[in-house]
Coordinates of C-alpha atoms and ligand atoms in Angstrom, one line a residue:
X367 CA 113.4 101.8 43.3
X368 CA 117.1 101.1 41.7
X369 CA 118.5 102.5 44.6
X370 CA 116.7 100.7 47.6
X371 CA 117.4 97.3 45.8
X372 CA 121.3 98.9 45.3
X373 CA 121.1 99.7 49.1
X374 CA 119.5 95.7 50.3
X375 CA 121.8 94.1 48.1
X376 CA 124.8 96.0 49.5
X377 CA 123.1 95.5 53.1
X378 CA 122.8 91.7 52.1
X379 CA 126.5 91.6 50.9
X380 CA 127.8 93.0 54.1
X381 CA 125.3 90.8 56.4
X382 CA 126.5 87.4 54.3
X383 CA 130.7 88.6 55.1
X384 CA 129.7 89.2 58.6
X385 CA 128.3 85.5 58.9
X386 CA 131.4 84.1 57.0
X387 CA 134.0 86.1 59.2
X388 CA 132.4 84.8 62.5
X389 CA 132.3 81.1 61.2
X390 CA 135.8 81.3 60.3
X391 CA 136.7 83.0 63.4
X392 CA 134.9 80.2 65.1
X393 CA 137.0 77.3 63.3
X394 CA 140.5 78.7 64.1
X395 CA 140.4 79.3 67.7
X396 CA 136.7 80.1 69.7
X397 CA 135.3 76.8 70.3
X398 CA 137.7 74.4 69.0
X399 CA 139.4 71.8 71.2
X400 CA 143.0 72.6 72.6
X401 CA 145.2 69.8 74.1
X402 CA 148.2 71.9 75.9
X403 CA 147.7 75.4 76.8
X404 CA 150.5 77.6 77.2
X405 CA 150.5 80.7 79.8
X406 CA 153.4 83.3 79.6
X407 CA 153.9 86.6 81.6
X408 CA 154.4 89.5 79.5
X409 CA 154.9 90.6 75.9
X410 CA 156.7 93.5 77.2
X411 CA 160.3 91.7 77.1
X412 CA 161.6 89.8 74.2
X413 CA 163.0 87.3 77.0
X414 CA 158.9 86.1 76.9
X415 CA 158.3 86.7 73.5
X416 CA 161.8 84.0 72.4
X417 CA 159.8 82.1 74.4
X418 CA 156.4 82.1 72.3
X419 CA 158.5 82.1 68.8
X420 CA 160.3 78.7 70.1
X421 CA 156.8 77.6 70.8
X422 CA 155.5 78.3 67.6
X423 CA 158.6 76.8 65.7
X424 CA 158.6 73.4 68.0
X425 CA 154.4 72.9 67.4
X426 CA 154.3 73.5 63.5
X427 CA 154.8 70.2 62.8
X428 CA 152.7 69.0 66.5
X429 CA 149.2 66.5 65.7
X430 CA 148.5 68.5 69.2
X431 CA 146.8 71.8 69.4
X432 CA 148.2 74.4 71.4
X433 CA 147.2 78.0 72.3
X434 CA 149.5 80.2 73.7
X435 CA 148.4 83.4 76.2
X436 CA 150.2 86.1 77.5
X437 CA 149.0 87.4 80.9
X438 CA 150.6 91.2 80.9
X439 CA 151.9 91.2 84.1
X440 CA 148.6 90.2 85.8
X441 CA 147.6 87.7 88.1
X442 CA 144.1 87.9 87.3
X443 CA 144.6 88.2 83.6
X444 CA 146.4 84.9 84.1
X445 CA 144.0 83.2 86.0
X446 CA 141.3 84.8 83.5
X447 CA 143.7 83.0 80.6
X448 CA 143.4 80.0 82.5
X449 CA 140.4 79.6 82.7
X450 CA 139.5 80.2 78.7
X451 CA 141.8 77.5 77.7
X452 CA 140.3 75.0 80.8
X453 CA 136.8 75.9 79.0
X454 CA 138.7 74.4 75.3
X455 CA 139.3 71.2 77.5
X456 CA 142.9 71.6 77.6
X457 CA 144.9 68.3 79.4
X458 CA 148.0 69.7 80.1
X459 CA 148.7 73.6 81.0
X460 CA 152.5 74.8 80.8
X461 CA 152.6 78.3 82.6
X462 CA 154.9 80.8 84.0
X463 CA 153.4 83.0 86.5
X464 CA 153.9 86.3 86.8
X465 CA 153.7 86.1 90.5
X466 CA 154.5 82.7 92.0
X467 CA 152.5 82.5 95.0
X468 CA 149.4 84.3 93.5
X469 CA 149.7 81.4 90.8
X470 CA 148.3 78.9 93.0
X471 CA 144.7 79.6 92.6
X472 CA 144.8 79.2 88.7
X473 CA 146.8 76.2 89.0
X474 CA 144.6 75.0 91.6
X475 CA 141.2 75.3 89.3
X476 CA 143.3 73.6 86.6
X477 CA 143.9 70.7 89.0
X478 CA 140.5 70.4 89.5
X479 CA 139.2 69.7 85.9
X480 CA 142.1 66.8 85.8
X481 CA 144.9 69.0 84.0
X482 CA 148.4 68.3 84.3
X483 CA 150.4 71.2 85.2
X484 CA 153.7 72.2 84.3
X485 CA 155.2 75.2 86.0
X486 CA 158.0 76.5 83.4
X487 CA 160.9 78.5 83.9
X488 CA 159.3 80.0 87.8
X489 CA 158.1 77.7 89.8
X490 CA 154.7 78.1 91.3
X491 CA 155.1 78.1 94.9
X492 CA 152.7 76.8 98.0
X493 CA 150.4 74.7 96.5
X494 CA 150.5 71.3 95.9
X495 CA 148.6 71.8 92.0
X496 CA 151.7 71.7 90.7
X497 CA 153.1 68.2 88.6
X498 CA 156.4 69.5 87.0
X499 CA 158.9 72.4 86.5
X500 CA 160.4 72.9 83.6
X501 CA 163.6 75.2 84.3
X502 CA 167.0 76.3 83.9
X503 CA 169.8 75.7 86.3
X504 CA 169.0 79.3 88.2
X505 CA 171.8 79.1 90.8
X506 CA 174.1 78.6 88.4
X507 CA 173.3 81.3 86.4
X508 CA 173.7 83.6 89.6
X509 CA 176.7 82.3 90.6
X510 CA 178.0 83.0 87.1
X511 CA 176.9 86.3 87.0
X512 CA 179.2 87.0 90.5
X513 CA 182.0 84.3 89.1
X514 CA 182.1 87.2 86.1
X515 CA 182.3 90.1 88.0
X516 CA 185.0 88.4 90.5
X517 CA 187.6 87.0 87.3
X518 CA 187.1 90.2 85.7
X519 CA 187.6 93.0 88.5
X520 CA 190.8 94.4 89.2
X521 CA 192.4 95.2 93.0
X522 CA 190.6 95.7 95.9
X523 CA 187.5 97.6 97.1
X524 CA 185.8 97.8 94.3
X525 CA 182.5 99.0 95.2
X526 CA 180.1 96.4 93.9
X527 CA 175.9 97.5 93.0
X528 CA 173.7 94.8 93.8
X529 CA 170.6 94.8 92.4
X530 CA 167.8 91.6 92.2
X531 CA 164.8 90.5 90.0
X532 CA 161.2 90.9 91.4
X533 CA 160.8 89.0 95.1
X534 CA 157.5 87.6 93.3
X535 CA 159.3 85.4 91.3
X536 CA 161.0 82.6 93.2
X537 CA 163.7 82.6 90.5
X538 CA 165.2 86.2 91.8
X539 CA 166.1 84.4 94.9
X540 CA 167.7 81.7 93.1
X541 CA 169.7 83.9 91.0
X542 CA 170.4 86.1 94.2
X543 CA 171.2 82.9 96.3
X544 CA 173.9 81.8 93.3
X545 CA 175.4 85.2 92.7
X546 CA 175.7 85.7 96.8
X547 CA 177.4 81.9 97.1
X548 CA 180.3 83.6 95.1
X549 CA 180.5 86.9 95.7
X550 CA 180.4 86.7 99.4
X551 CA 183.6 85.5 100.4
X552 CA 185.0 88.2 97.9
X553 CA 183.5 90.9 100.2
X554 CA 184.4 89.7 103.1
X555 CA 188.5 89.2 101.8
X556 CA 188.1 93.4 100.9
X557 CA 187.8 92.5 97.0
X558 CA 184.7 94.6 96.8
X559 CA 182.4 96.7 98.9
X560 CA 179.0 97.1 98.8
X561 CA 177.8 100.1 97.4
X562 CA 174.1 100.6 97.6
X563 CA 172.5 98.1 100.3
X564 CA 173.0 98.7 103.8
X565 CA 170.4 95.3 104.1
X566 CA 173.4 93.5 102.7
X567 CA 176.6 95.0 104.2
X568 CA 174.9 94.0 107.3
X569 CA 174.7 90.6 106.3
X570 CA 178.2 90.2 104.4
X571 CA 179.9 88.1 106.7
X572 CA 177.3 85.7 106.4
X573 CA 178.1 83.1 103.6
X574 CA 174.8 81.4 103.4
X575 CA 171.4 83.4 103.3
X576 CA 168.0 82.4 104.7
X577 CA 164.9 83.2 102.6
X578 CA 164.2 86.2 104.7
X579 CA 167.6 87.7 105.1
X580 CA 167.6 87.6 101.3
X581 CA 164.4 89.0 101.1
X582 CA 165.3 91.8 102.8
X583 CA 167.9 93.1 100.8
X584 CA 165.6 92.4 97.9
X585 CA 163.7 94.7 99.3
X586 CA 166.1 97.6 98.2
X587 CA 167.9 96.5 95.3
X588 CA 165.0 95.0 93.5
X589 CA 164.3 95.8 89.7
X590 CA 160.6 94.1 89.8
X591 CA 162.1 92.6 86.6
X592 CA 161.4 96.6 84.9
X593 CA 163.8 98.5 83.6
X594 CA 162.4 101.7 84.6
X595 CA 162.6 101.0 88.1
X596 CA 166.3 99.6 87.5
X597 CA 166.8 103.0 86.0
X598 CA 165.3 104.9 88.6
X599 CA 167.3 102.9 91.1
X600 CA 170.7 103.2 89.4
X601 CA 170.0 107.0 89.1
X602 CA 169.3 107.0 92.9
X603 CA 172.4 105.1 94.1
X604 CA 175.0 106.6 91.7
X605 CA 173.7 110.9 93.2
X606 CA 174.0 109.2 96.9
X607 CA 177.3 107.5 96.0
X608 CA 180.5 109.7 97.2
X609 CA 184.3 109.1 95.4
X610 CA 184.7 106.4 96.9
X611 CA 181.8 104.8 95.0
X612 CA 182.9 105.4 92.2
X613 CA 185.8 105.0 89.5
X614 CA 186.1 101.4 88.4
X615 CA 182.8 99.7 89.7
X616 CA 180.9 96.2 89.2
X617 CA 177.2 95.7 89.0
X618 CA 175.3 92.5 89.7
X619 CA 172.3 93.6 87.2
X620 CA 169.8 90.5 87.0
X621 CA 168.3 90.1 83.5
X622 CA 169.5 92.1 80.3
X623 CA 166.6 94.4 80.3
X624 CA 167.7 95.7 83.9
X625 CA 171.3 95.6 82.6
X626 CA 171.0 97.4 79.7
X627 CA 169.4 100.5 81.8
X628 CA 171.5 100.1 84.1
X629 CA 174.8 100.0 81.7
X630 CA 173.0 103.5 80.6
X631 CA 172.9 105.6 83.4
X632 CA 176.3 103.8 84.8
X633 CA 177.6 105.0 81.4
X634 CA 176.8 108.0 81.4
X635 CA 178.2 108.8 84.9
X636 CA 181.3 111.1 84.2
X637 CA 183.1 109.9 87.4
X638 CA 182.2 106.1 86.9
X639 CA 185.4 105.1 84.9
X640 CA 184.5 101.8 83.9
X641 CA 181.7 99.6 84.8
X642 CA 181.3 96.0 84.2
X643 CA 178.2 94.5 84.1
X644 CA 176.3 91.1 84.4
X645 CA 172.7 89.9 82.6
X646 CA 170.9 87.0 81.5
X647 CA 168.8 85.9 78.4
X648 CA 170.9 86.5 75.5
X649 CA 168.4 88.9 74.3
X650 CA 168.9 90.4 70.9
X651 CA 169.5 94.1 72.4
X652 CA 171.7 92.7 74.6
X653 CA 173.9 90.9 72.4
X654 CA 174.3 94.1 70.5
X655 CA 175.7 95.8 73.8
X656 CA 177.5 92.7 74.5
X657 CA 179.3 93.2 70.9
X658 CA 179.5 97.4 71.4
X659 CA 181.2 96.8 75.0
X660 CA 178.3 98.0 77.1
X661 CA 177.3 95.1 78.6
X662 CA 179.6 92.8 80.3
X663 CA 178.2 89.4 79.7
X664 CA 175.1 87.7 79.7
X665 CA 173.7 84.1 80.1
X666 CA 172.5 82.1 77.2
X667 CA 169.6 80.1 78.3
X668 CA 168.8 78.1 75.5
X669 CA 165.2 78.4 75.1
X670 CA 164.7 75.9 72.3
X671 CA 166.1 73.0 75.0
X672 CA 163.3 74.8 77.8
X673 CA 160.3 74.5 75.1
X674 CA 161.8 70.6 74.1
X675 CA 161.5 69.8 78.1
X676 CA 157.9 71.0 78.6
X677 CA 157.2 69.8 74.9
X678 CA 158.3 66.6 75.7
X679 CA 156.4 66.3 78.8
X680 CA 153.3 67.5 77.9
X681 CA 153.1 64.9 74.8
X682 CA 153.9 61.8 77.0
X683 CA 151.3 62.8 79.7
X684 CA 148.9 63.4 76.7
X685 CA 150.4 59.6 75.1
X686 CA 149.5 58.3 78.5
X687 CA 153.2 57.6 79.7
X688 CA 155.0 58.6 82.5
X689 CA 157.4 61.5 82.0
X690 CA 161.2 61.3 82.9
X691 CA 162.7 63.8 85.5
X692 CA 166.1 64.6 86.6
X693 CA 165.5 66.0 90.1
X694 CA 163.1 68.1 92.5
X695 CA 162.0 71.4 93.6
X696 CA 160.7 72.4 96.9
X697 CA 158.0 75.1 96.1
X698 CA 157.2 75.5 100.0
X699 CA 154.3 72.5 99.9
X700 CA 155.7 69.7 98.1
X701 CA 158.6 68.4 96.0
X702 CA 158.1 69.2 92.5
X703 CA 159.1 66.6 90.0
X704 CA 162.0 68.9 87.4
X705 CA 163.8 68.5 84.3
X706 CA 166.7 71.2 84.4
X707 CA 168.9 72.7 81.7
X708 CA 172.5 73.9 81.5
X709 CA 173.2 77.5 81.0
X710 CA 176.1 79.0 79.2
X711 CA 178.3 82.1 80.1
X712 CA 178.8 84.9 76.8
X713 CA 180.7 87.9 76.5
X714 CA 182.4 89.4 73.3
X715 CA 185.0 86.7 73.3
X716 CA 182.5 83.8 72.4
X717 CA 179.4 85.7 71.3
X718 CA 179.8 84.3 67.7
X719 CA 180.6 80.9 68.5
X720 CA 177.7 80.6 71.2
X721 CA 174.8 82.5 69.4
X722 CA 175.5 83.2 65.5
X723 CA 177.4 79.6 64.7
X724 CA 174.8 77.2 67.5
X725 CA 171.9 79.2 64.9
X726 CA 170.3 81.2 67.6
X727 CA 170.6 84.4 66.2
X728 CA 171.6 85.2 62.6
X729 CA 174.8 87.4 62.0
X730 CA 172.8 89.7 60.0
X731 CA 170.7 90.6 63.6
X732 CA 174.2 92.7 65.0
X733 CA 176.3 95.2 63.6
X734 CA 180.2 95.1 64.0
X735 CA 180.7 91.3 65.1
Ligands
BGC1392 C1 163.5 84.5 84.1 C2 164.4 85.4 83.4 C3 163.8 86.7 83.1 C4 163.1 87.3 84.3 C5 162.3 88.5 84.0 C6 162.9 85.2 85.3 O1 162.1 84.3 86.0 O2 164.1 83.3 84.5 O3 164.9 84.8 82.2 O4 164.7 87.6 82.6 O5 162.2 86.3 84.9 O6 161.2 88.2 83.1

């Protein structure tokens, strides 16, 4: 008899927990209204997961509620998160897609439920469900990346890697379309030769690119913004290249997670001499190579000034006012009202000033600076 009441007490105890857990769970999150909802594309690079810890540090102190989702890399994981923060009657949605065309059907059921929408960082392209972009000066940041490799090469025919961010993101054109600007006339004058696209030795003499003629040497230098396939790729181009293609090269690598594969199998290329190398994002592992000399540069985008922007917007939309802008973007079906932020150019000479003493990073994050 001792033990069955033992055994329904304990069974009581665990059923009464079980009730408390799912009310609480209920309270911080299920049902509870959410004012801005926040979309980002993967977890899998800390350029995304800056993002959400700038979030988090700008909102602590918000009267708004926000939720933030990551969609992994999926269209319809995005649309899915969509959808669950529409169903928390969310009045503002800031999202990055992962693919900006396939973006337009989330965007467009947000729309439809009155939601503002602010496309941040990639613009979402073709559809007219878009109110704002939120973004970084991308063509400047290509154009730096080539401006790099051009100040810092030395002689002539250097062979030069190309190599390009995923063509579902319209920001890989952008940075392509910046770094091409640049580096173009600088093939064309014999300062480098290309190395590993036939698509775009074809094309070298021309100094301005249409969509198509860019997409097509996307087509075989892309990343897809992984740094597997930037290894595979790099692996690929340096067994077909001959002596020629080698010794003192430069490589256009788009983000520092491409880069730093890319510095890797560059490096350990035994005839590859020297190799300099571009990226983008400032991220942590990056800055380390930056500091070690195995990465080139990179560009500091500033995402604390990306997460003000969209911030900012999103609170005066939810205040009722009318947000200020600074220019447009075509996204292929209308112009798209845009706020746009400087980017800044970091190698070893001014890591420490740009990252460490602006209180981006701490000094205690590197080794050797
Ligand atoms: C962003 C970059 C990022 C890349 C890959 C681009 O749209 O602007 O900062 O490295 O996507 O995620």
């Amino acid at each position: 008899m001792k033990r069955t009441w033992k055994s329904i007490s304990f069974l009581f105890v665990v059923m009464l927990l079980m009730a408390l857990m799912a009310a609480c769970s209920n309270s911080s999150g299920g049902s509870s209204k959410v004012s801005v909802g926040i979309v980002l594309p993967t977890k899998d690079e800390p350029r995304w997961v800056q993002d959400e810890q700038r979030f988090k540090d700008a909102l602590s102190d918000s009267e708004y509620t926000t939720e933030i989702l990551f969609s992994q890399g999926s269209s319809a994981k995005e649309k899915e998160n969509v959808e669950t923060l529409l169903n928390k009657g969310i009045e503002v949605l800031i999202i990055t897609p992962h693919d900006g065309a396939a973006a337009a059907s989330a965007v467009e059921a947000a729309k439809k439920e009155g939601v503002t929408v602010i496309s941040y960082d990639r613009l979402i392209t073709n559809t007219d469900a878009v109110d704002y972009y939120v973004t970084f000066d991308s063509v400047a940041v290509g154009a730096a990346q080539g401006q790099y490799l051009i100040d810092n090469a030395q002689g002539k025919d250097v062979p030069l890697y190309l190599y390009a961010g995923a063509a579902s993101d319209n920001n890989a054109f952008l940075f392509f379309e910046g770094a091409w600007s640049v580096l173009q006339p600088k093939i064309a004058d014999g300062t480098f030769k290309i190395a590993n696209s036939v698509e775009a030795e074809k094309l070298k003499d021309k100094v301005e690119l249409t969509r198509d003629e860019m997409s097509k040497i996307l087509g075989q230098v892309t990343t897809n913004w992984d740094a597997n396939d930037a290894k595979n790729k790099a692996q690929t181009h340096l067994t077909a290249a001959g002596a020629d293609l080698k010794g003192d090269v430069a490589v256009l690598a788009p983000n520092d997670g491409t880069a730093r594969s890319i510095a890797d199998v560059f490096g350990s290329d035994g005839d590859i001499t020297s190799y300099l190398v571009t990226g983008q994002d400032a991220e942590k592992a990056s800055i380390q190579y930056v500091i070690d000399g195995k990465q080139s540069m990179t560009v500091f985008k500033d995402v604390r000034t990306l997460v003000k922007d969209a911030m900012g917007i999103a609170v005066e939309i939810l205040d009722g006012k009318t947000p200020d802008t600074t220019g447009s973007y075509d996204n292929g079906n209308k112009e798209v009202k845009a706020k746009q932020t400087d980017v800044i150019v970091v190698d070893e000479e001014n890591v420490k000033k740009e990252l460490i003493d602006s209180e981006y990073y701490e000094a205690s994050e590197f080794t050797g600076l």
